[in-house]
Backbone as JSON Lines, residues from 0, in Angstrom:
{"i":0,"aa":"M","n":[97.98,142.61,72.44],"ca":[98.83,143.34,71.49],"c":[99.28,142.03,71.16]}
{"i":1,"aa":"T","n":[99.45,142.25,69.82],"ca":[99.9,141.34,68.24],"c":[100.96,140.83,68.71]}
{"i":2,"aa":"R","n":[101.17,140.13,68.81],"ca":[103.29,139.57,67.89],"c":[103.08,139.4,66.34]}
{"i":3,"aa":"T","n":[104.09,139.82,66.12],"ca":[104.63,139.93,64.46],"c":[105.27,138.72,63.71]}
{"i":4,"aa":"H","n":[106.02,138.13,64.68],"ca":[106.95,136.86,64.88],"c":[106.67,135.99,66.07]}
{"i":5,"aa":"D","n":[106.94,135.09,65.96],"ca":[107.33,133.76,67.52],"c":[108.39,133.41,67.38]}
{"i":6,"aa":"E","n":[109.44,133.96,67.33],"ca":[110.42,134.0,67.73],"c":[111.51,135.02,68.8]}
{"i":7,"aa":"V","n":[112.59,134.57,69.23],"ca":[112.79,135.3,70.66],"c":[114.25,135.64,69.98]}
{"i":8,"aa":"G","n":[114.47,136.29,69.4],"ca":[115.7,136.67,68.87],"c":[117.51,136.93,69.71]}
{"i":9,"aa":"S","n":[116.21,137.48,71.21],"ca":[117.92,138.28,72.2],"c":[118.55,136.67,72.78]}
{"i":10,"aa":"L","n":[117.69,135.54,72.88],"ca":[118.76,135.27,73.92],"c":[119.67,134.28,73.53]}
{"i":11,"aa":"P","n":[120.39,134.26,74.59],"ca":[121.93,133.91,74.17],"c":[121.94,132.38,73.23]}
{"i":12,"aa":"R","n":[122.78,131.59,72.72],"ca":[122.87,130.29,71.9],"c":[123.75,129.57,73.88]}
{"i":13,"aa":"S","n":[123.45,128.22,73.62],"ca":[124.68,127.83,74.66],"c":[125.46,126.7,74.02]}
{"i":14,"aa":"K","n":[126.36,126.93,74.62],"ca":[127.82,126.5,73.67],"c":[127.65,124.78,74.19]}
{"i":15,"aa":"S","n":[126.53,124.57,75.14],"ca":[127.26,122.98,75.44],"c":[126.23,122.57,74.54]}
{"i":16,"aa":"R","n":[125.42,122.73,73.77],"ca":[124.41,121.91,72.94],"c":[124.16,122.59,71.75]}
{"i":17,"aa":"P","n":[123.6,122.09,70.69],"ca":[123.65,123.02,69.66],"c":[121.59,123.03,69.98]}
{"i":18,"aa":"S","n":[122.15,124.31,69.52],"ca":[120.36,124.92,69.31],"c":[120.24,125.78,67.56]}
{"i":19,"aa":"P","n":[119.05,125.65,67.62],"ca":[118.32,126.88,66.43],"c":[118.86,128.25,66.52]}
{"i":20,"aa":"S","n":[118.57,128.72,65.97],"ca":[119.53,130.88,65.67],"c":[118.32,131.36,66.34]}
{"i":21,"aa":"H","n":[117.14,130.64,66.48],"ca":[116.09,131.66,67.26],"c":[115.24,130.76,68.39]}
{"i":22,"aa":"H","n":[114.69,131.2,69.49],"ca":[113.98,130.45,70.19],"c":[112.78,130.5,69.94]}
{"i":23,"aa":"T","n":[111.77,130.06,69.94],"ca":[110.6,130.16,70.17],"c":[110.09,130.7,71.57]}
{"i":24,"aa":"P","n":[109.3,131.33,71.88],"ca":[108.69,131.23,73.21],"c":[107.93,130.05,74.02]}
{"i":25,"aa":"M","n":[107.81,128.72,73.79],"ca":[107.71,127.69,74.43],"c":[109.09,127.2,74.77]}
{"i":26,"aa":"S","n":[110.29,126.99,73.62],"ca":[111.5,126.22,73.56],"c":[112.43,127.84,74.45]}
{"i":27,"aa":"A","n":[111.9,128.96,74.74],"ca":[112.1,129.84,75.31],"c":[111.97,129.9,76.94]}
{"i":28,"aa":"A","n":[110.98,129.26,77.23],"ca":[110.47,129.39,78.57],"c":[111.09,128.22,79.18]}
{"i":29,"aa":"S","n":[110.91,127.05,78.34],"ca":[111.73,125.99,78.93],"c":[112.62,125.64,79.15]}
{"i":30,"aa":"G","n":[113.9,126.36,78.64],"ca":[115.23,126.14,78.86],"c":[116.11,127.03,79.76]}
{"i":31,"aa":"I","n":[114.68,128.1,79.96],"ca":[114.66,129.59,81.15],"c":[114.53,128.4,82.43]}
{"i":32,"aa":"E","n":[113.58,127.42,82.29],"ca":[112.87,126.58,83.48],"c":[113.73,125.79,84.32]}
{"i":33,"aa":"G","n":[114.86,125.36,82.87],"ca":[116.16,124.65,83.2],"c":[116.75,124.87,83.77]}
{"i":34,"aa":"A","n":[117.38,126.2,83.08],"ca":[118.12,127.29,84.19],"c":[117.91,127.26,85.24]}
{"i":35,"aa":"I","n":[116.7,127.95,85.55],"ca":[115.97,127.91,86.82],"c":[116.61,127.2,88.12]}
{"i":36,"aa":"S","n":[115.88,125.93,87.78],"ca":[115.88,124.95,88.27],"c":[117.47,124.41,88.63]}
{"i":37,"aa":"M","n":[118.49,124.96,87.94],"ca":[119.44,124.55,88.59],"c":[120.17,125.49,89.5]}
{"i":38,"aa":"L","n":[119.29,126.79,89.53],"ca":[119.92,127.63,90.77],"c":[119.36,127.75,91.18]}
{"i":39,"aa":"D","n":[118.22,126.93,91.53],"ca":[116.83,127.17,92.77],"c":[117.21,126.81,94.09]}
{"i":40,"aa":"G","n":[117.02,127.09,94.32],"ca":[117.92,126.95,96.5],"c":[117.98,127.99,97.54]}
{"i":41,"aa":"R","n":[117.53,127.89,98.42],"ca":[118.29,129.37,99.34],"c":[119.29,129.75,99.33]}
{"i":42,"aa":"W","n":[120.11,128.92,99.11],"ca":[121.36,129.01,99.32],"c":[122.69,129.33,98.24]}
{"i":43,"aa":"K","n":[122.21,128.8,96.74],"ca":[122.67,128.1,95.47],"c":[123.59,130.13,95.23]}
{"i":44,"aa":"L","n":[122.86,130.74,94.87],"ca":[123.4,132.24,94.57],"c":[124.45,132.58,95.58]}
{"i":45,"aa":"V","n":[124.0,132.32,97.03],"ca":[124.98,133.05,97.74],"c":[126.11,132.32,97.51]}
{"i":46,"aa":"I","n":[126.34,130.68,97.23],"ca":[127.29,130.32,97.03],"c":[128.55,130.42,96.05]}
{"i":47,"aa":"L","n":[127.56,130.84,95.36],"ca":[128.35,131.29,93.74],"c":[128.99,132.36,93.97]}
{"i":48,"aa":"F","n":[128.47,133.63,94.85],"ca":[128.88,134.78,94.62],"c":[130.35,134.36,95.47]}
{"i":49,"aa":"H","n":[130.39,133.65,95.88],"ca":[131.26,133.45,97.23],"c":[132.31,133.0,96.3]}
{"i":50,"aa":"L","n":[131.86,132.07,95.1],"ca":[133.22,131.11,94.39],"c":[133.57,131.69,93.41]}
{"i":51,"aa":"F","n":[132.52,133.26,93.16],"ca":[132.86,133.83,91.73],"c":[134.37,134.09,91.68]}
{"i":52,"aa":"D","n":[135.59,134.51,92.88],"ca":[136.56,135.22,92.75],"c":[137.85,133.95,91.85]}
{"i":53,"aa":"G","n":[136.88,132.83,91.97],"ca":[138.19,132.25,90.88],"c":[138.99,130.76,91.69]}
{"i":54,"aa":"G","n":[139.24,130.89,93.27],"ca":[139.7,130.23,93.58],"c":[138.62,128.87,94.05]}
{"i":55,"aa":"L","n":[139.7,128.11,94.93],"ca":[138.64,127.33,95.78],"c":[138.53,127.87,97.13]}
{"i":56,"aa":"K","n":[137.69,127.4,97.34],"ca":[137.06,127.68,99.04],"c":[137.01,126.14,99.61]}
{"i":57,"aa":"R","n":[137.46,126.36,101.04],"ca":[137.06,124.96,101.62],"c":[135.7,125.31,102.32]}
{"i":58,"aa":"F","n":[134.99,124.04,102.69],"ca":[133.89,123.33,103.27],"c":[133.44,124.82,104.07]}
{"i":59,"aa":"S","n":[134.76,124.64,104.97],"ca":[134.23,126.03,106.24],"c":[134.9,126.84,106.17]}
{"i":60,"aa":"D","n":[135.31,127.25,105.15],"ca":[135.39,128.53,104.81],"c":[133.93,129.24,104.12]}
{"i":61,"aa":"L","n":[133.0,128.53,103.33],"ca":[132.09,128.92,102.84],"c":[130.73,129.12,103.96]}
{"i":62,"aa":"E","n":[131.54,127.82,104.86],"ca":[130.19,127.96,106.31],"c":[129.91,129.3,107.21]}
{"i":63,"aa":"R","n":[131.35,129.77,107.44],"ca":[131.56,130.94,107.7],"c":[131.15,131.86,106.95]}
{"i":64,"aa":"A","n":[131.68,131.87,105.79],"ca":[130.86,133.2,105.14],"c":[129.45,133.2,105.0]}
{"i":65,"aa":"I","n":[128.67,132.28,105.15],"ca":[127.23,131.99,104.9],"c":[126.66,132.33,106.31]}
{"i":66,"aa":"P","n":[126.73,133.25,106.98],"ca":[125.67,132.91,108.13],"c":[124.24,132.58,108.26]}
{"i":67,"aa":"G","n":[123.51,131.19,109.06],"ca":[122.48,130.75,108.98],"c":[122.18,129.67,107.53]}
{"i":68,"aa":"V","n":[123.01,129.35,107.5],"ca":[123.48,128.19,106.88],"c":[123.66,127.18,107.18]}
{"i":69,"aa":"S","n":[123.07,125.74,107.45],"ca":[123.21,124.26,108.33],"c":[124.99,123.68,107.48]}
{"i":70,"aa":"Q","n":[125.08,123.01,107.43],"ca":[126.33,122.17,107.78],"c":[125.2,121.07,106.58]}
{"i":71,"aa":"K","n":[124.17,121.0,106.7],"ca":[123.8,119.81,105.98],"c":[122.99,120.51,104.96]}
{"i":72,"aa":"M","n":[122.49,121.82,105.06],"ca":[121.75,122.38,103.68],"c":[123.27,123.01,103.24]}
{"i":73,"aa":"L","n":[124.75,123.34,103.53],"ca":[125.4,123.43,102.97],"c":[126.09,122.59,101.67]}
{"i":74,"aa":"T","n":[125.92,121.09,102.12],"ca":[126.48,120.47,101.4],"c":[125.47,119.98,100.55]}
{"i":75,"aa":"Q","n":[124.21,119.51,100.35],"ca":[123.2,119.48,100.03],"c":[123.29,120.21,98.98]}
{"i":76,"aa":"Q","n":[123.31,121.68,98.97],"ca":[123.49,122.7,97.74],"c":[124.45,122.67,96.92]}
{"i":77,"aa":"L","n":[125.41,122.45,97.55],"ca":[127.38,122.3,96.95],"c":[126.61,121.03,96.29]}
{"i":78,"aa":"R","n":[126.35,120.22,96.74],"ca":[126.17,118.55,95.58],"c":[125.08,118.73,94.36]}
{"i":79,"aa":"Q","n":[124.22,118.73,94.26],"ca":[123.56,119.37,93.87],"c":[123.93,120.19,92.56]}
{"i":80,"aa":"M","n":[125.22,121.19,92.81],"ca":[125.85,122.09,91.78],"c":[126.44,121.92,91.55]}
{"i":81,"aa":"E","n":[127.11,120.4,91.77],"ca":[128.12,119.74,91.52],"c":[127.87,118.46,90.59]}
{"i":82,"aa":"T","n":[126.23,118.11,90.98],"ca":[125.98,116.94,89.77],"c":[125.83,118.11,88.62]}
{"i":83,"aa":"D","n":[125.02,118.76,88.9],"ca":[124.64,120.01,87.91],"c":[125.8,120.63,86.79]}
{"i":84,"aa":"G","n":[127.08,120.52,87.39],"ca":[128.56,120.75,86.47],"c":[128.36,122.18,86.46]}
{"i":85,"aa":"I","n":[128.04,122.13,87.94],"ca":[128.79,123.94,88.54],"c":[129.66,124.28,89.17]}
{"i":86,"aa":"V","n":[129.86,123.44,89.8],"ca":[130.91,123.36,91.12],"c":[131.71,122.18,91.32]}
{"i":87,"aa":"T","n":[132.67,122.06,90.9],"ca":[133.56,121.25,91.19],"c":[134.04,120.87,92.82]}
{"i":88,"aa":"R","n":[134.23,119.35,93.0],"ca":[134.79,119.31,94.31],"c":[136.29,118.48,94.54]}
{"i":89,"aa":"L","n":[136.68,119.27,95.0],"ca":[138.53,118.69,95.41],"c":[138.69,117.8,96.75]}
{"i":90,"aa":"V","n":[138.77,116.65,97.27],"ca":[139.02,116.07,97.93],"c":[140.55,115.85,98.09]}
{"i":91,"aa":"H","n":[141.17,116.33,99.42],"ca":[142.5,116.11,99.47],"c":[142.48,114.8,101.1]}
{"i":92,"aa":"H","n":[143.1,113.52,100.8],"ca":[142.95,112.67,101.61],"c":[144.07,112.85,102.36]}
{"i":93,"aa":"Q","n":[143.48,113.03,103.85],"ca":[144.45,113.38,104.62],"c":[143.7,113.42,106.13]}
{"i":94,"aa":"V","n":[144.34,113.54,107.4],"ca":[143.73,113.27,108.21],"c":[143.87,115.2,108.9]}
{"i":95,"aa":"P","n":[142.81,115.74,109.45],"ca":[141.44,115.69,109.14],"c":[141.18,115.15,107.58]}
{"i":96,"aa":"P","n":[140.34,115.4,107.15],"ca":[139.77,115.39,105.43],"c":[139.69,116.81,105.6]}
{"i":97,"aa":"K","n":[139.81,117.15,104.01],"ca":[139.95,118.73,103.25],"c":[139.45,118.79,102.09]}
{"i":98,"aa":"V","n":[138.63,119.17,102.15],"ca":[137.26,119.6,100.79],"c":[137.42,120.85,100.36]}
{"i":99,"aa":"E","n":[137.0,121.36,99.26],"ca":[137.92,122.61,98.42],"c":[136.26,122.42,97.54]}
{"i":100,"aa":"Y","n":[136.06,123.44,97.13],"ca":[135.07,123.78,95.99],"c":[135.15,124.99,95.2]}
{"i":101,"aa":"G","n":[135.07,124.75,94.24],"ca":[135.31,125.93,93.09],"c":[134.45,125.83,92.16]}
{"i":102,"aa":"L","n":[134.48,126.86,90.95],"ca":[133.5,126.69,89.93],"c":[134.42,125.55,89.03]}
{"i":103,"aa":"T","n":[133.48,125.12,88.13],"ca":[133.6,124.54,86.45],"c":[134.2,126.02,85.79]}
{"i":104,"aa":"E","n":[134.41,125.57,84.85],"ca":[134.62,126.55,83.84],"c":[132.9,127.46,83.53]}
{"i":105,"aa":"W","n":[132.28,125.72,83.23],"ca":[130.93,126.39,82.65],"c":[130.15,126.99,83.71]}
{"i":106,"aa":"G","n":[130.73,126.7,85.35],"ca":[129.79,127.46,86.35],"c":[130.55,129.0,86.39]}
{"i":107,"aa":"H","n":[131.36,129.39,86.21],"ca":[132.55,130.54,85.93],"c":[131.49,131.49,84.73]}
{"i":108,"aa":"S","n":[130.98,130.53,84.35],"ca":[130.62,131.75,82.97],"c":[129.4,132.22,82.62]}
{"i":109,"aa":"L","n":[128.45,131.65,84.43],"ca":[127.58,132.16,85.05],"c":[127.9,134.13,85.66]}
{"i":110,"aa":"C","n":[128.65,133.9,85.92],"ca":[129.47,135.6,86.5],"c":[128.62,136.75,85.75]}
{"i":111,"aa":"P","n":[128.66,137.04,84.38],"ca":[128.12,137.93,84.08],"c":[126.82,137.67,83.93]}
{"i":112,"aa":"A","n":[126.32,136.72,83.55],"ca":[124.61,136.63,83.57],"c":[124.7,137.17,85.12]}
{"i":113,"aa":"L","n":[124.68,136.27,85.62],"ca":[124.53,136.94,87.48],"c":[124.73,138.42,88.13]}
{"i":114,"aa":"D","n":[125.82,138.83,87.5],"ca":[126.02,140.22,87.4],"c":[125.42,141.34,86.91]}
{"i":115,"aa":"A","n":[124.51,140.89,85.45],"ca":[123.92,141.98,84.98],"c":[122.59,141.61,85.62]}
{"i":116,"aa":"L","n":[122.14,140.32,86.08],"ca":[120.69,140.19,87.45],"c":[120.66,141.02,87.98]}
{"i":117,"aa":"L","n":[121.7,140.94,88.92],"ca":[122.02,142.05,90.23],"c":[121.67,143.38,89.65]}
{"i":118,"aa":"T","n":[122.34,143.98,88.87],"ca":[122.5,145.28,88.57],"c":[121.32,145.26,87.68]}
{"i":119,"aa":"W","n":[120.25,144.74,86.82],"ca":[119.02,145.16,86.37],"c":[118.03,145.07,87.99]}
{"i":120,"aa":"A","n":[118.39,144.3,88.75],"ca":[117.44,144.74,90.37],"c":[117.25,145.7,90.83]}
{"i":121,"aa":"E","n":[118.77,145.87,90.99],"ca":[119.42,146.94,91.49],"c":[118.79,148.41,90.69]}
{"i":122,"aa":"S","n":[118.34,148.37,89.17],"ca":[117.79,149.63,88.94],"c":[116.5,149.52,88.99]}
{"i":123,"aa":"G","n":[115.72,149.01,89.57],"ca":[114.03,148.62,89.43],"c":[113.85,149.41,90.54]}
{"i":124,"aa":"P","n":[112.25,149.42,90.86],"ca":[111.88,150.38,92.14],"c":[112.28,149.7,93.11]}
{"i":125,"aa":"K","n":[112.36,150.6,93.81],"ca":[112.97,150.05,95.54],"c":[111.31,149.62,96.08]}
{"i":126,"aa":"R","n":[112.06,148.58,97.03],"ca":[110.72,147.51,98.15],"c":[110.69,148.12,99.28]}
{"i":127,"aa":"P","n":[109.92,148.6,99.62],"ca":[109.23,148.88,100.77],"c":[110.07,148.43,101.95]}
């Protein structure tokens, strides 16, 4: 099969940096690799779906809501998403310490994309 052009025009533009009007297959692949690496991790997508309601969640609430995740892993995944600018961490200086997590505006903008991905996955062939 032959391509008639080398541009992929249907990918959304990023608000965070200026981008050319179209991606080449190489730039699209590189861009998606970067995006996937920010979401790569056993628990990151599960955490995101728990935070999509827009409110802040205490660490202990997330821990209870996600059975099977260890404290260490939950902390690690949240910190990585905080570093990437997806999650915000709010520390209340009190005894005992209270830490809440929420999505940044940019993190919340993932909701429609992940919802579309979920819809796409549900419409595919059923796995055995």
